[in-house]
């Protein structure tokens, strides 16, 4: 949904049942860059690329599913609805591409587009305390059953 993540971590495996209301952003994966402590200085995360694989792991009832994928970076709350304010920062969005599945997608079918890979000419930076999130918006039909499993990875380094 828009206020909590399906899973947490900087990449990994995440299973999604696409039943969220159409045209609503859903957080698939969320990671908060660790803040500094008295003993450990904070480091910024520099993201140079993102890749996403998607496959049907439970057959659909309903569909098709068209996921507009994006990267939300820099928000100070897990919620995508966070507004810009004196003590809060809204996430910045970067479009990553599409992952889509036909209405009759069987178990094992990969997305029609295959693996998404976005390499950034300039690194995308998330500072200590900020969130990095992979987001899917289903602009297709809301299914009544079915699961898509996403494998998500980042090319990144700390500074």
Coordinates of N, CA, C and O in Angstrom, one line a residue:
X1 N 0.8 -1.2 0.0 CA 0.0 0.0 0.0 C 0.9 1.2 0.0 O 2.1 1.1 -0.1
X2 N 0.3 2.4 0.1 CA 1.0 3.6 0.0 C 1.7 4.1 1.3 O 2.5 5.0 1.4
X3 N 1.4 3.4 2.4 CA 1.9 3.9 3.7 C 2.8 2.8 4.4 O 3.3 3.1 5.5
X4 N 2.9 1.6 3.9 CA 3.7 0.6 4.5 C 4.2 -0.3 3.4 O 3.6 -0.4 2.3
X5 N 5.4 -0.9 3.6 CA 6.0 -1.6 2.6 C 5.6 -3.1 2.6 O 5.3 -3.6 3.7
X6 N 5.5 -3.7 1.5 CA 5.3 -5.2 1.4 C 6.4 -5.9 2.1 O 6.2 -6.9 2.8
X7 N 7.6 -5.4 1.9 CA 8.8 -6.0 2.5 C 9.9 -4.9 2.7 O 9.8 -3.9 2.2
X8 N 10.8 -5.3 3.5 CA 11.9 -4.3 3.8 C 13.2 -4.9 3.4 O 13.4 -6.1 3.4
X9 N 14.1 -4.0 3.0 CA 15.5 -4.4 2.6 C 15.9 -3.7 1.4 O 15.1 -3.2 0.6
X10 N 17.2 -3.6 1.2 CA 17.8 -3.0 0.0 C 17.9 -4.1 -1.0 O 18.9 -4.7 -1.2
X11 N 16.8 -4.4 -1.7 CA 16.7 -5.5 -2.6 C 16.2 -6.8 -2.0 O 16.1 -6.8 -0.7
X12 N 16.0 -7.8 -2.8 CA 15.5 -9.1 -2.2 C 14.4 -9.7 -3.0 O 14.2 -9.3 -4.2
X13 N 13.7 -10.6 -2.4 CA 12.5 -11.2 -3.1 C 11.2 -10.8 -2.4 O 11.1 -10.9 -1.1
X14 N 10.2 -10.4 -3.2 CA 9.0 -9.9 -2.6 C 7.8 -10.4 -3.4 O 7.8 -10.2 -4.6
X15 N 6.8 -11.0 -2.7 CA 5.6 -11.5 -3.4 C 4.5 -10.5 -3.2 O 4.2 -10.1 -2.1
X16 N 3.8 -10.3 -4.3 CA 2.7 -9.3 -4.3 C 1.4 -9.8 -4.9 O 1.5 -10.4 -6.0
X17 N 0.3 -9.7 -4.1 CA -1.0 -10.1 -4.7 C -1.6 -8.8 -5.2 O -1.8 -7.9 -4.4
X18 N -1.7 -8.6 -6.5 CA -2.1 -7.3 -7.1 C -3.6 -7.0 -6.8 O -4.4 -6.9 -7.8
X19 N -4.0 -6.8 -5.6 CA -5.4 -6.5 -5.3 C -5.6 -5.0 -4.8 O -6.7 -4.6 -4.4
X20 N -4.5 -4.2 -4.7 CA -4.6 -2.8 -4.3 C -5.4 -2.1 -5.4 O -5.4 -2.4 -6.6
X21 N -6.2 -1.1 -5.0 CA -7.0 -0.4 -5.9 C -6.2 0.1 -7.1 O -5.0 0.5 -7.0
X22 N -6.9 0.1 -8.3 CA -6.2 0.5 -9.5 C -5.7 1.9 -9.4 O -6.3 2.8 -8.7
X23 N -4.5 2.1 -10.0 CA -3.9 3.4 -10.1 C -3.4 3.9 -8.7 O -3.3 5.1 -8.5
X24 N -3.2 3.0 -7.8 CA -2.7 3.3 -6.5 C -1.2 2.8 -6.4 O -1.0 1.7 -6.7
X25 N -0.3 3.6 -5.8 CA 1.0 3.2 -5.7 C 1.1 2.2 -4.5 O 0.6 2.5 -3.4
X26 N 1.9 1.1 -4.7 CA 2.1 0.2 -3.6 C 3.6 0.0 -3.5 O 4.4 -0.2 -4.4
X27 N 4.1 0.1 -2.2 CA 5.5 0.0 -1.9 C 5.8 -1.5 -1.9 O 5.3 -2.3 -1.1
X28 N 6.7 -2.0 -2.8 CA 7.1 -3.4 -2.8 C 8.2 -3.6 -1.8 O 8.2 -4.5 -1.0
X29 N 9.2 -2.8 -1.9 CA 10.4 -2.9 -1.1 C 10.8 -1.5 -0.5 O 10.8 -0.5 -1.2
X30 N 11.2 -1.5 0.7 CA 11.5 -0.2 1.4 C 12.8 -0.4 2.3 O 12.9 -1.5 3.0
X31 N 13.7 0.5 2.2 CA 14.9 0.5 3.0 C 15.2 1.9 3.5 O 15.2 2.8 2.7
X32 N 15.5 2.0 4.8 CA 15.8 3.3 5.4 C 17.4 3.3 5.6 O 17.9 2.4 6.3
X33 N 18.0 4.2 5.0 CA 19.5 4.4 5.1 C 19.7 4.7 6.6 O 19.1 5.5 7.2
X34 N 20.6 3.9 7.2 CA 20.9 4.1 8.7 C 21.3 5.5 9.0 O 22.2 6.1 8.3
X35 N 20.8 6.0 10.1 CA 21.2 7.4 10.6 C 22.5 7.2 11.3 O 22.8 6.1 11.8
X36 N 23.2 8.3 11.5 CA 24.4 8.3 12.3 C 24.1 8.1 13.7 O 23.0 8.4 14.2
X37 N 25.1 7.6 14.4 CA 25.0 7.5 15.9 C 26.2 8.2 16.5 O 27.0 8.7 15.8
X38 N 26.2 8.1 17.9 CA 27.4 8.8 18.6 C 28.7 8.0 18.2 O 29.7 8.6 18.2
X39 N 28.6 6.8 17.8 CA 29.8 6.0 17.6 C 30.0 5.7 16.1 O 31.1 5.4 15.7
X40 N 29.0 5.8 15.2 CA 29.1 5.5 13.8 C 28.6 6.7 13.0 O 27.4 7.0 13.1
X41 N 29.5 7.3 12.2 CA 29.0 8.4 11.3 C 28.0 7.8 10.2 O 28.2 6.7 9.8
X42 N 27.1 8.6 9.9 CA 26.1 8.2 8.8 C 26.8 8.3 7.5 O 27.7 9.2 7.2
X43 N 26.4 7.5 6.6 CA 26.9 7.5 5.2 C 25.7 7.5 4.2 O 24.7 7.0 4.5
X44 N 26.0 8.2 3.1 CA 24.9 8.3 2.1 C 25.0 7.1 1.2 O 26.1 6.5 1.0
X45 N 23.9 6.7 0.7 CA 23.8 5.5 -0.3 C 23.8 6.1 -1.7 O 22.9 6.9 -2.0
X46 N 24.7 5.8 -2.5 CA 24.8 6.2 -3.9 C 24.3 5.1 -4.8 O 24.9 4.0 -4.9
X47 N 23.1 5.2 -5.4 CA 22.5 4.2 -6.3 C 22.9 4.5 -7.7 O 22.6 5.6 -8.2
X48 N 23.5 3.6 -8.4 CA 23.9 3.8 -9.8 C 23.0 3.0 -10.8 O 23.1 3.1 -12.0
X49 N 22.2 2.0 -10.2 CA 21.4 1.2 -11.0 C 20.4 0.4 -10.2 O 20.6 0.2 -9.0
X50 N 19.3 0.0 -10.9 CA 18.3 -0.8 -10.2 C 17.9 -1.9 -11.3 O 17.7 -1.5 -12.4
X51 N 17.7 -3.1 -10.8 CA 17.1 -4.1 -11.7 C 16.0 -4.8 -11.0 O 15.9 -5.0 -9.8
X52 N 15.0 -5.3 -11.9 CA 13.8 -5.9 -11.4 C 13.4 -7.0 -12.3 O 13.3 -6.8 -13.5
X53 N 13.2 -8.2 -11.7 CA 12.6 -9.4 -12.4 C 11.3 -9.6 -11.8 O 11.1 -9.4 -10.6
X54 N 10.3 -10.1 -12.6 CA 9.0 -10.4 -12.1 C 8.5 -11.6 -12.8 O 8.6 -11.8 -14.0
X55 N 7.8 -12.5 -12.0 CA 7.3 -13.7 -12.5 C 6.0 -14.1 -11.8 O 5.9 -13.8 -10.6
X56 N 5.0 -14.6 -12.5 CA 3.8 -15.1 -11.8 C 4.1 -16.4 -11.0 O 4.6 -17.3 -11.6
X57 N 3.7 -16.4 -9.7 CA 4.0 -17.5 -8.9 C 2.7 -18.2 -8.4 O 2.7 -19.3 -7.8
X58 N 1.6 -17.5 -8.6 CA 0.2 -18.1 -8.3 C -0.7 -17.6 -9.5 O -0.7 -16.3 -9.7
X59 N -1.4 -18.4 -10.1 CA -2.1 -18.1 -11.3 C -3.1 -16.9 -11.0 O -3.7 -16.9 -9.9
X60 N -3.3 -16.1 -12.0 CA -4.2 -14.9 -11.9 C -5.7 -15.4 -12.1 O -6.0 -16.3 -12.8
X61 N -6.6 -14.7 -11.4 CA -8.0 -14.6 -11.7 C -8.3 -13.1 -11.9 O -8.1 -12.3 -10.9
X62 N -8.6 -12.8 -13.1 CA -8.7 -11.4 -13.4 C -7.4 -10.9 -14.1 O -6.6 -11.7 -14.3
X63 N -7.3 -9.7 -14.3 CA -6.2 -9.2 -15.0 C -6.6 -8.4 -16.2 O -7.8 -8.3 -16.5
X64 N -5.7 -8.0 -17.1 CA -4.3 -8.1 -17.0 C -3.7 -7.1 -16.0 O -4.4 -6.2 -15.5
X65 N -2.4 -7.3 -15.6 CA -1.7 -6.4 -14.7 C -0.6 -5.7 -15.5 O 0.2 -6.3 -16.1
X66 N -0.7 -4.4 -15.4 CA 0.3 -3.5 -15.9 C 0.9 -2.7 -14.8 O 0.2 -1.8 -14.3
X67 N 2.1 -3.0 -14.4 CA 2.7 -2.3 -13.3 C 3.7 -1.2 -13.8 O 4.6 -1.5 -14.5
X68 N 3.4 0.0 -13.5 CA 4.3 1.2 -13.7 C 5.3 1.2 -12.5 O 4.8 1.5 -11.4
X69 N 6.5 0.8 -12.8 CA 7.5 0.7 -11.7 C 8.2 2.1 -11.5 O 8.5 2.7 -12.5
X70 N 8.5 2.4 -10.3 CA 9.3 3.6 -10.0 C 10.1 3.4 -8.8 O 9.9 2.5 -8.0
X71 N 11.1 4.3 -8.6 CA 12.0 4.3 -7.5 C 11.6 5.6 -6.7 O 11.6 6.7 -7.3
X72 N 11.3 5.5 -5.4 CA 11.0 6.7 -4.6 C 12.2 6.8 -3.7 O 12.6 5.9 -2.9
X73 N 12.9 8.0 -3.7 CA 14.1 8.2 -2.9 C 14.1 9.5 -2.1 O 13.6 10.5 -2.6
X74 N 14.6 9.4 -0.9 CA 14.8 10.6 -0.2 C 13.7 11.0 0.8 O 13.8 12.0 1.5
X75 N 12.6 10.3 0.8 CA 11.5 10.6 1.8 C 12.0 10.3 3.2 O 12.8 9.4 3.5
X76 N 11.5 11.1 4.2 CA 11.8 10.9 5.6 C 10.8 10.0 6.3 O 11.0 9.8 7.5
X77 N 9.8 9.5 5.6 CA 8.8 8.6 6.2 C 8.6 7.5 5.2 O 8.8 7.7 4.0
X78 N 8.2 6.3 5.7 CA 7.9 5.2 4.9 C 6.7 5.5 4.0 O 6.6 5.0 2.9
X79 N 5.8 6.4 4.4 CA 4.7 6.7 3.6 C 5.0 7.5 2.3 O 5.7 8.5 2.4
X80 N 4.4 7.1 1.2 CA 4.6 7.9 0.0 C 3.8 9.2 0.0 O 4.0 10.0 -0.9
X81 N 2.9 9.3 0.9 CA 2.0 10.5 1.0 C 2.7 11.6 1.9 O 2.1 12.6 2.1
X82 N 3.9 11.4 2.3 CA 4.6 12.4 3.1 C 4.7 13.7 2.3 O 5.2 13.7 1.1
X83 N 4.3 14.8 2.8 CA 4.4 16.1 2.2 C 5.7 16.8 2.6 O 6.2 16.6 3.6
X84 N 6.1 17.7 1.7 CA 7.3 18.5 2.0 C 6.9 19.5 3.1 O 5.9 20.1 3.0
X85 N 7.8 19.5 4.1 CA 7.5 20.4 5.2 C 8.9 20.8 5.9 O 9.9 20.2 5.5
X86 N 8.8 21.6 6.9 CA 10.1 22.0 7.6 C 10.8 20.8 8.2 O 12.0 20.7 8.2
X87 N 10.1 19.9 8.7 CA 10.7 18.7 9.4 C 10.5 17.4 8.6 O 10.7 16.3 9.2
X88 N 10.0 17.5 7.4 CA 9.8 16.2 6.6 C 10.1 16.5 5.1 O 10.1 17.6 4.7
X89 N 10.5 15.4 4.5 CA 10.9 15.5 3.1 C 10.1 14.5 2.3 O 10.0 13.3 2.7
X90 N 9.5 14.9 1.2 CA 8.7 14.0 0.4 C 9.7 13.2 -0.5 O 10.7 13.7 -0.9
X91 N 9.3 11.9 -0.9 CA 10.2 11.2 -1.7 C 10.2 11.7 -3.2 O 9.2 12.3 -3.6
X92 N 11.3 11.6 -3.8 CA 11.5 12.0 -5.2 C 11.3 10.7 -6.0 O 11.7 9.6 -5.6
X93 N 10.6 10.8 -7.2 CA 10.3 9.7 -8.0 C 11.1 9.6 -9.3 O 11.3 10.6 -9.9
X94 N 11.5 8.4 -9.6 CA 12.2 8.1 -10.9 C 11.4 7.0 -11.5 O 11.3 5.9 -10.9
X95 N 10.9 7.2 -12.7 CA 10.2 6.1 -13.5 C 11.3 5.1 -13.9 O 12.4 5.4 -14.4
X96 N 11.0 3.8 -13.7 CA 11.9 2.7 -14.0 C 11.4 1.9 -15.3 O 12.2 1.3 -15.9
X97 N 10.1 1.9 -15.5 CA 9.6 1.1 -16.7 C 8.4 0.3 -16.3 O 7.8 0.5 -15.3
X98 N 8.1 -0.7 -17.2 CA 6.9 -1.5 -17.0 C 7.2 -2.9 -16.7 O 8.2 -3.5 -17.2
X99 N 6.3 -3.6 -16.0 CA 6.2 -5.0 -15.8 C 4.8 -5.4 -16.1 O 3.9 -4.9 -15.3
X100 N 4.5 -6.2 -17.1 CA 3.1 -6.5 -17.4 C 2.8 -8.0 -17.6 O 3.8 -8.7 -18.0
X101 N 1.6 -8.4 -17.3 CA 1.2 -9.8 -17.4 C -0.2 -9.8 -18.1 O -1.1 -9.1 -17.7
X102 N -0.4 -10.8 -19.0 CA -1.7 -10.9 -19.6 C -2.7 -11.5 -18.6 O -2.3 -12.1 -17.6
X103 N -4.0 -11.4 -19.0 CA -5.1 -11.9 -18.1 C -4.9 -13.3 -17.8 O -5.3 -13.8 -16.7
X104 N -4.4 -14.1 -18.7 CA -4.4 -15.6 -18.4 C -2.9 -16.0 -18.1 O -2.6 -17.2 -18.3
X105 N -2.1 -15.2 -17.5 CA -0.7 -15.5 -17.3 C -0.7 -16.7 -16.4 O -1.2 -16.7 -15.3
X106 N 0.0 -17.8 -16.8 CA 0.2 -19.0 -16.0 C 1.3 -18.9 -15.0 O 2.2 -18.0 -15.1
X107 N 1.3 -19.8 -14.1 CA 2.4 -19.8 -13.1 C 3.7 -20.0 -13.9 O 3.8 -20.8 -14.8
X108 N 4.7 -19.3 -13.6 CA 6.0 -19.4 -14.2 C 6.3 -18.3 -15.3 O 7.4 -18.2 -15.8
X109 N 5.2 -17.6 -15.7 CA 5.4 -16.6 -16.8 C 6.1 -15.4 -16.3 O 5.7 -14.8 -15.3
X110 N 7.2 -15.0 -17.0 CA 7.9 -13.8 -16.6 C 7.1 -12.6 -17.2 O 6.3 -12.8 -18.1
X111 N 7.4 -11.4 -16.8 CA 6.8 -10.2 -17.3 C 7.1 -10.1 -18.8 O 8.1 -10.6 -19.3
X112 N 6.1 -9.5 -19.5 CA 6.3 -9.4 -21.0 C 7.5 -8.6 -21.3 O 8.1 -8.8 -22.4
X113 N 8.0 -7.7 -20.5 CA 9.2 -6.9 -20.8 C 10.5 -7.6 -20.4 O 11.5 -7.1 -20.7
X114 N 10.4 -8.6 -19.6 CA 11.6 -9.3 -19.1 C 12.2 -8.4 -18.0 O 11.5 -7.7 -17.3
X115 N 13.5 -8.6 -17.8 CA 14.2 -7.9 -16.7 C 14.3 -6.4 -17.0 O 14.7 -6.0 -18.1
X116 N 13.9 -5.6 -16.0 CA 14.1 -4.2 -16.1 C 15.5 -3.9 -15.6 O 15.9 -4.4 -14.5
X117 N 16.2 -3.0 -16.2 CA 17.5 -2.6 -15.7 C 17.6 -1.1 -16.0 O 17.6 -0.7 -17.2
X118 N 17.7 -0.3 -15.0 CA 17.9 1.2 -15.2 C 19.3 1.5 -14.6 O 19.5 1.3 -13.4
X119 N 20.1 2.1 -15.5 CA 21.4 2.6 -15.0 C 21.3 4.1 -15.0 O 20.9 4.7 -16.0
X120 N 21.8 4.7 -14.0 CA 21.7 6.2 -13.9 C 23.0 6.8 -14.3 O 24.1 6.4 -13.8
X121 N 22.9 7.9 -15.1 CA 24.1 8.6 -15.6 C 24.8 9.3 -14.4 O 26.0 9.3 -14.3
X122 N 24.0 9.8 -13.5 CA 24.5 10.4 -12.2 C 23.9 9.6 -11.1 O 22.7 9.2 -11.2
X123 N 24.6 9.3 -10.0 CA 24.1 8.5 -9.0 C 22.9 9.2 -8.3 O 22.8 10.4 -8.2
X124 N 21.9 8.3 -7.9 CA 20.8 8.8 -7.1 C 21.2 8.6 -5.6 O 21.6 7.6 -5.2
X125 N 21.1 9.7 -4.8 CA 21.6 9.7 -3.5 C 20.5 9.7 -2.4 O 19.6 10.5 -2.5
X126 N 20.7 8.8 -1.5 CA 19.8 8.7 -0.3 C 20.6 9.0 0.9 O 21.6 8.3 1.2
X127 N 20.3 10.0 1.6 CA 21.1 10.4 2.8 C 20.7 9.6 4.1 O 19.6 9.0 4.1
X128 N 21.5 9.7 5.1 CA 21.2 9.0 6.3 C 19.8 9.4 6.8 O 19.4 10.5 6.8
X129 N 19.0 8.4 7.2 CA 17.6 8.6 7.7 C 16.6 8.6 6.6 O 15.4 8.6 6.9
X130 N 17.0 8.6 5.3 CA 16.0 8.7 4.2 C 15.7 7.3 3.7 O 16.4 6.4 3.9
X131 N 14.6 7.2 3.0 CA 14.1 5.9 2.5 C 14.4 5.8 1.0 O 14.4 6.7 0.2
X132 N 14.6 4.5 0.6 CA 14.7 4.1 -0.8 C 13.6 3.0 -1.0 O 13.6 2.1 -0.2
X133 N 12.8 3.2 -2.0 CA 11.6 2.3 -2.1 C 11.4 2.0 -3.6 O 11.5 2.9 -4.4
X134 N 11.1 0.7 -3.9 CA 10.6 0.3 -5.2 C 9.1 0.3 -5.1 O 8.5 -0.4 -4.2
X135 N 8.5 0.9 -6.1 CA 7.0 1.1 -6.0 C 6.4 0.6 -7.3 O 7.0 0.8 -8.4
X136 N 5.2 0.0 -7.2 CA 4.5 -0.5 -8.4 C 3.1 0.1 -8.3 O 2.4 0.1 -7.3
X137 N 2.7 0.6 -9.5 CA 1.3 1.1 -9.6 C 0.6 0.2 -10.6 O 1.0 0.2 -11.8
X138 N -0.4 -0.5 -10.2 CA -1.1 -1.3 -11.2 C -2.1 -0.5 -11.9 O -3.2 -0.1 -11.4
X139 N -1.8 -0.2 -13.2 CA -2.7 0.6 -14.0 C -3.6 -0.3 -14.9 O -4.4 0.1 -15.7
X140 N -3.5 -1.6 -14.6 CA -4.4 -2.6 -15.3 C -5.6 -2.9 -14.4 O -6.1 -2.1 -13.7
X141 N -6.0 -4.2 -14.5 CA -7.2 -4.6 -13.8 C -6.7 -5.1 -12.4 O -5.7 -5.8 -12.3
X142 N -7.5 -4.9 -11.4 CA -7.3 -5.4 -10.1 C -7.7 -6.9 -10.1 O -8.8 -7.2 -10.4
X143 N -6.8 -7.8 -9.7 CA -7.1 -9.2 -9.7 C -7.8 -9.6 -8.5 O -7.7 -8.9 -7.4
X144 N -8.5 -10.7 -8.5 CA -9.1 -11.3 -7.3 C -8.3 -12.4 -6.7 O -8.5 -12.8 -5.6
X145 N -7.3 -12.9 -7.5 CA -6.4 -13.9 -7.0 C -5.1 -13.8 -7.9 O -5.2 -13.3 -9.0
X146 N -4.1 -14.3 -7.4 CA -2.8 -14.4 -8.1 C -1.7 -13.7 -7.4 O -2.0 -12.8 -6.5
X147 N -0.5 -14.1 -7.7 CA 0.7 -13.5 -7.0 C 1.8 -13.3 -8.1 O 2.0 -14.2 -8.9
X148 N 2.4 -12.2 -8.0 CA 3.6 -11.9 -8.8 C 4.8 -11.8 -7.8 O 4.7 -11.1 -6.7
X149 N 5.9 -12.5 -8.0 CA 7.1 -12.4 -7.2 C 8.1 -11.6 -7.9 O 8.4 -11.8 -9.1
X150 N 8.6 -10.6 -7.2 CA 9.6 -9.7 -7.7 C 11.0 -10.0 -7.1 O 11.1 -10.2 -5.9
X151 N 12.0 -10.0 -7.9 CA 13.4 -10.0 -7.5 C 13.9 -8.7 -7.8 O 13.9 -8.2 -8.9
X152 N 14.5 -8.0 -6.8 CA 14.9 -6.6 -6.9 C 16.4 -6.5 -6.4 O 16.7 -7.0 -5.4
X153 N 17.2 -5.8 -7.2 CA 18.6 -5.6 -6.8 C 19.0 -4.2 -7.1 O 18.5 -3.5 -8.0
X154 N 20.0 -3.7 -6.4 CA 20.6 -2.4 -6.6 C 22.1 -2.5 -6.9 O 22.8 -3.3 -6.2
X155 N 22.6 -1.6 -7.8 CA 24.0 -1.3 -7.9 C 24.2 -0.1 -7.1 O 23.6 1.0 -7.4
X156 N 25.0 -0.2 -6.1 CA 25.1 1.0 -5.2 C 26.5 0.9 -4.4 O 27.1 -0.1 -4.4
X157 N 26.8 2.0 -3.8 CA 27.9 2.1 -2.8 C 27.6 3.1 -1.8 O 26.7 4.0 -1.9
X158 N 28.4 3.1 -0.7 CA 28.3 4.0 0.4 C 29.4 5.1 0.4 O 30.5 4.7 0.0
X159 N 29.1 6.3 0.7 CA 30.1 7.3 0.9 C 29.8 8.2 2.1 O 28.6 8.4 2.4

